[in-house]
Amino acid sequence: MRVNKYISEAGLCSRREADEWLAAGRVTINGEVVGTGAKALDGDEVRVDGEVVKARVLAATPAAKKAVYIALNKPVGITCTTDQSVAGNIVDFVDHPQRIFPIGRLDKDSEGLILLTSNGDIVNEILRAENRHEKEYLVAVNKPVTEEFLAGMARGVRVHGQMTRPCRTRRIAKFGFAIVLTQGLNRQIRLMAAAFGYRVTQLRRVRIVNVKLGHLKPGQWRNLTDAELKGLLPDRTQW
């Protein structure tokens, strides 16, 4: 098996990122530094930065967590679609060995946290409007943030023919604010800001319920922890 695929299937990163690690000389097989295109055979010891890469083994029980659940820091320019005919689609970008799809969306010109999974059963559960799951964003705008602007955003704005739900806002910089939504209308924050004469210059999602963007760099992804999955859907027992 090509070592980039071996590393990816172990859940460490995408094959694209594994290639970058290989090119940087961070990967060894049986103690020898290897480059892009190297292959790992049965019994070989693969290490990244000196740490052994362990192949992912799934327990053969009905309760085994066989599905994929990942958090991605989506860069600007990537489109949240499974249509692989679309240039820059998120599926090709992540390049995961299993078939995955995004849970919800994040605009092409926005960045930050998005969840992806191979388990279609949980998508609607997470996105269901009545669950009112919180999503937090950091937003930069083209003119100074005022208390009146923040209060107006928090009360609600007419978007797509309906009033947005009340939300939480706070000023974080002269030209920046944080906002916590419990709904996900198309381009909601941009349209809400525009109603007050503001233009969004940067928008980054940093939290979905209990899952935080943390130190993930743009383009990087990681597997969700059991605690994060439980926090997303506390009533679910099968994953």
CSV table of C-alpha atoms in Angstrom, one decimal:
chain,number,residue,atom,x,y,z
A,1,MET,CA,0.0,0.0,0.0
A,2,ARG,CA,1.3,3.5,-0.8
A,3,VAL,CA,2.4,5.0,2.5
A,4,ASN,CA,0.4,8.2,2.0
A,5,LYS,CA,-2.8,6.0,1.9
A,6,TYR,CA,-1.6,4.0,4.9
A,7,ILE,CA,-1.2,7.2,7.0
A,8,SER,CA,-4.5,8.5,5.8
A,9,GLU,CA,-6.4,5.3,6.6
A,10,ALA,CA,-4.9,5.4,10.1
A,11,GLY,CA,-6.9,8.6,10.6
A,12,LEU,CA,-4.0,11.0,10.9
A,13,CYS,CA,-4.7,13.2,7.9
A,14,SER,CA,-5.6,13.3,4.2
A,15,ARG,CA,-3.4,11.7,1.6
A,16,ARG,CA,-2.6,15.2,0.3
A,17,GLU,CA,-1.3,16.2,3.7
A,18,ALA,CA,0.6,12.9,4.1
A,19,ASP,CA,2.4,13.7,0.8
A,20,GLU,CA,3.5,17.0,2.3
A,21,TRP,CA,4.8,15.1,5.4
A,22,LEU,CA,6.7,12.7,3.1
A,23,ALA,CA,8.2,15.6,1.1
A,24,ALA,CA,9.3,17.2,4.3
A,25,GLY,CA,11.2,14.0,5.4
A,26,ARG,CA,8.9,13.4,8.4
A,27,VAL,CA,8.0,9.8,7.5
A,28,THR,CA,10.1,6.7,8.0
A,29,ILE,CA,9.6,3.0,7.2
A,30,ASN,CA,11.6,0.6,9.3
A,31,GLY,CA,13.8,3.5,10.4
A,32,GLU,CA,14.6,4.8,6.9
A,33,VAL,CA,13.3,8.2,5.7
A,34,VAL,CA,11.1,7.8,2.6
A,35,GLY,CA,9.6,10.1,0.1
A,36,THR,CA,6.5,10.6,-2.0
A,37,GLY,CA,5.5,7.4,-3.7
A,38,ALA,CA,6.9,5.0,-1.1
A,39,LYS,CA,5.0,1.8,-0.3
A,40,ALA,CA,4.5,0.1,3.0
A,41,LEU,CA,4.4,-3.7,3.1
A,42,ASP,CA,2.8,-6.0,5.7
A,43,GLY,CA,4.9,-5.9,8.8
A,44,ASP,CA,6.6,-2.6,8.0
A,45,GLU,CA,6.9,-0.1,10.8
A,46,VAL,CA,5.7,3.4,9.7
A,47,ARG,CA,6.5,6.4,11.8
A,48,VAL,CA,5.7,10.1,11.5
A,49,ASP,CA,8.0,12.4,13.5
A,50,GLY,CA,9.2,9.3,15.3
A,51,GLU,CA,5.7,8.2,16.4
A,52,VAL,CA,4.5,4.8,15.2
A,53,VAL,CA,1.5,5.0,12.9
A,54,LYS,CA,-1.0,2.3,13.9
A,55,ALA,CA,-3.4,0.9,11.3
A,56,ARG,CA,-7.0,1.4,12.3
A,57,VAL,CA,-8.6,-1.9,13.4
A,58,LEU,CA,-12.4,-2.1,13.9
A,59,ALA,CA,-13.8,-4.4,16.5
A,60,ALA,CA,-16.2,-7.0,15.0
A,61,THR,CA,-19.1,-6.1,17.2
A,62,PRO,CA,-22.5,-4.4,16.3
A,63,ALA,CA,-21.5,-1.5,18.6
A,64,ALA,CA,-18.2,-0.9,16.9
A,65,LYS,CA,-17.8,2.7,15.7
A,66,LYS,CA,-17.3,2.0,12.0
A,67,ALA,CA,-18.3,5.4,10.6
A,68,VAL,CA,-16.1,8.4,9.9
A,69,TYR,CA,-16.6,11.6,11.8
A,70,ILE,CA,-14.1,14.4,11.2
A,71,ALA,CA,-13.7,18.1,11.8
A,72,LEU,CA,-12.1,20.2,9.0
A,73,ASN,CA,-10.8,23.7,8.9
A,74,LYS,CA,-12.3,24.6,5.5
A,75,PRO,CA,-10.2,27.2,3.6
A,76,VAL,CA,-11.8,30.0,1.5
A,77,GLY,CA,-12.5,28.7,-2.0
A,78,ILE,CA,-13.6,25.2,-1.2
A,79,THR,CA,-17.2,24.4,-2.0
A,80,CYS,CA,-19.3,22.3,0.4
A,81,THR,CA,-20.7,19.9,-2.2
A,82,THR,CA,-20.4,16.2,-2.9
A,83,ASP,CA,-20.6,16.9,-6.6
A,84,GLN,CA,-17.1,16.0,-7.7
A,85,SER,CA,-17.6,17.7,-11.1
A,86,VAL,CA,-17.4,21.0,-9.2
A,87,ALA,CA,-13.8,22.3,-9.0
A,88,GLY,CA,-12.7,22.7,-5.5
A,89,ASN,CA,-15.4,20.4,-4.0
A,90,ILE,CA,-14.9,19.5,-0.4
A,91,VAL,CA,-14.9,15.7,-1.0
A,92,ASP,CA,-11.9,15.8,-3.3
A,93,PHE,CA,-10.2,18.4,-1.1
A,94,VAL,CA,-10.3,16.1,2.0
A,95,ASP,CA,-9.5,13.1,-0.1
A,96,HIS,CA,-10.6,10.6,2.6
A,97,PRO,CA,-10.4,6.9,1.8
A,98,GLN,CA,-14.0,6.4,2.8
A,99,ARG,CA,-17.0,8.1,1.1
A,100,ILE,CA,-17.9,11.1,3.3
A,101,PHE,CA,-20.1,14.2,3.0
A,102,PRO,CA,-20.4,17.5,4.8
A,103,ILE,CA,-22.9,18.1,7.6
A,104,GLY,CA,-24.5,21.3,6.6
A,105,ARG,CA,-22.5,23.9,4.6
A,106,LEU,CA,-20.1,26.8,4.9
A,107,ASP,CA,-20.0,29.4,2.1
A,108,LYS,CA,-17.3,29.1,-0.5
A,109,ASP,CA,-15.9,32.5,0.6
A,110,SER,CA,-16.1,31.6,4.3
A,111,GLU,CA,-13.6,29.5,6.3
A,112,GLY,CA,-13.5,27.5,9.5
A,113,LEU,CA,-15.0,24.5,11.1
A,114,ILE,CA,-17.2,22.1,9.2
A,115,LEU,CA,-18.0,18.5,10.1
A,116,LEU,CA,-18.0,15.6,7.7
A,117,THR,CA,-19.2,12.0,8.1
A,118,SER,CA,-19.8,8.7,6.3
A,119,ASN,CA,-22.9,8.1,8.5
A,120,GLY,CA,-25.9,9.5,6.7
A,121,ASP,CA,-28.2,8.6,9.6
A,122,ILE,CA,-26.9,11.4,11.8
A,123,VAL,CA,-26.9,14.3,9.3
A,124,ASN,CA,-30.5,15.3,9.7
A,125,GLU,CA,-30.3,14.8,13.5
A,126,ILE,CA,-27.6,17.3,13.8
A,127,LEU,CA,-29.1,19.8,11.3
A,128,ARG,CA,-32.7,19.5,12.6
A,129,ALA,CA,-33.8,23.1,13.2
A,130,GLU,CA,-35.6,22.4,16.4
A,131,ASN,CA,-32.4,21.2,18.0
A,132,ARG,CA,-31.1,24.8,17.9
A,133,HIS,CA,-27.5,23.7,17.9
A,134,GLU,CA,-25.1,26.6,18.5
A,135,LYS,CA,-22.6,27.7,15.8
A,136,GLU,CA,-20.1,30.4,16.7
A,137,TYR,CA,-18.4,32.7,14.2
A,138,LEU,CA,-15.7,35.4,14.2
A,139,VAL,CA,-16.5,38.1,11.7
A,140,ALA,CA,-14.5,41.0,10.3
A,141,VAL,CA,-16.4,43.9,8.7
A,142,ASN,CA,-15.5,47.0,6.7
A,143,LYS,CA,-16.3,49.7,9.4
A,144,PRO,CA,-16.2,50.0,13.1
A,145,VAL,CA,-18.5,47.8,15.1
A,146,THR,CA,-20.9,49.7,17.3
A,147,GLU,CA,-23.1,48.7,20.2
A,148,GLU,CA,-26.2,49.6,18.1
A,149,PHE,CA,-25.1,47.3,15.3
A,150,LEU,CA,-24.5,44.4,17.7
A,151,ALA,CA,-27.8,44.9,19.5
A,152,GLY,CA,-29.6,45.0,16.1
A,153,MET,CA,-27.9,41.8,15.0
A,154,ALA,CA,-28.8,40.1,18.3
A,155,ARG,CA,-32.5,41.1,18.1
A,156,GLY,CA,-32.9,39.6,14.6
A,157,VAL,CA,-33.0,40.7,11.0
A,158,ARG,CA,-35.3,40.0,8.1
A,159,VAL,CA,-33.5,37.6,5.8
A,160,HIS,CA,-35.0,35.5,3.0
A,161,GLY,CA,-38.4,36.8,3.9
A,162,GLN,CA,-38.2,35.8,7.6
A,163,MET,CA,-36.8,37.2,10.8
A,164,THR,CA,-33.7,35.5,12.1
A,165,ARG,CA,-33.8,34.1,15.6
A,166,PRO,CA,-32.4,36.1,18.4
A,167,CYS,CA,-28.7,35.4,18.8
A,168,ARG,CA,-25.7,36.4,20.9
A,169,THR,CA,-23.1,39.0,19.8
A,170,ARG,CA,-20.0,40.6,21.3
A,171,ARG,CA,-17.4,43.0,20.0
A,172,ILE,CA,-13.9,41.5,19.7
A,173,ALA,CA,-12.1,44.3,17.9
A,174,LYS,CA,-12.7,47.7,16.3
A,175,PHE,CA,-13.7,46.0,13.0
A,176,GLY,CA,-14.6,42.6,14.4
A,177,PHE,CA,-17.3,40.7,16.4
A,178,ALA,CA,-18.3,37.3,17.4
A,179,ILE,CA,-21.8,35.9,16.8
A,180,VAL,CA,-23.5,32.7,18.0
A,181,LEU,CA,-26.4,31.4,15.8
A,182,THR,CA,-28.9,28.6,16.3
A,183,GLN,CA,-29.9,28.5,12.7
A,184,GLY,CA,-28.2,28.3,9.4
A,185,LEU,CA,-29.9,30.3,6.6
A,186,ASN,CA,-28.0,30.7,3.4
A,187,ARG,CA,-25.3,33.5,3.8
A,188,GLN,CA,-27.1,34.5,6.9
A,189,ILE,CA,-24.4,36.6,8.7
A,190,ARG,CA,-23.5,38.4,5.5
A,191,LEU,CA,-27.1,39.4,4.8
A,192,MET,CA,-27.7,40.4,8.4
A,193,ALA,CA,-24.7,42.7,8.4
A,194,ALA,CA,-25.7,44.1,5.1
A,195,ALA,CA,-29.0,45.2,6.6
A,196,PHE,CA,-27.1,47.6,8.8
A,197,GLY,CA,-24.8,48.8,6.0
A,198,TYR,CA,-21.9,46.6,6.9
A,199,ARG,CA,-19.9,44.4,4.5
A,200,VAL,CA,-18.3,41.2,5.8
A,201,THR,CA,-14.6,41.0,4.8
A,202,GLN,CA,-13.8,37.8,6.6
A,203,LEU,CA,-15.9,35.1,8.3
A,204,ARG,CA,-14.6,32.1,10.2
A,205,ARG,CA,-16.7,29.5,12.1
A,206,VAL,CA,-14.9,28.4,15.2
A,207,ARG,CA,-17.4,26.2,17.0
A,208,ILE,CA,-20.3,23.8,16.4
A,209,VAL,CA,-22.1,22.9,19.7
A,210,ASN,CA,-19.2,21.4,21.7
A,211,VAL,CA,-16.7,20.9,18.8
A,212,LYS,CA,-14.1,23.7,18.5
A,213,LEU,CA,-11.9,24.6,15.7
A,214,GLY,CA,-8.9,24.8,18.1
A,215,HIS,CA,-5.5,24.7,16.5
A,216,LEU,CA,-6.5,23.2,13.2
A,217,LYS,CA,-4.8,25.1,10.4
A,218,PRO,CA,-6.7,25.8,7.2
A,219,GLY,CA,-7.0,22.6,5.2
A,220,GLN,CA,-6.2,20.3,8.2
A,221,TRP,CA,-8.7,17.9,9.6
A,222,ARG,CA,-8.9,15.5,12.6
A,223,ASN,CA,-11.2,12.7,13.8
A,224,LEU,CA,-13.9,13.7,16.4
A,225,THR,CA,-13.5,12.3,19.9
A,226,ASP,CA,-16.1,10.1,21.6
A,227,ALA,CA,-16.8,13.0,24.0
A,228,GLU,CA,-17.4,15.3,21.0
A,229,LEU,CA,-19.8,12.9,19.4
A,230,LYS,CA,-21.7,12.4,22.6
A,231,GLY,CA,-22.0,16.2,23.0
A,232,LEU,CA,-23.4,16.6,19.5
A,233,LEU,CA,-26.1,14.0,19.9
A,234,PRO,CA,-26.4,13.0,23.6
A,235,ASP,CA,-29.3,10.7,23.1
A,236,ARG,CA,-27.6,8.5,20.5
A,237,THR,CA,-25.8,5.3,21.6
A,238,GLN,CA,-24.9,3.8,18.2
A,239,TRP,CA,-22.1,5.3,16.1
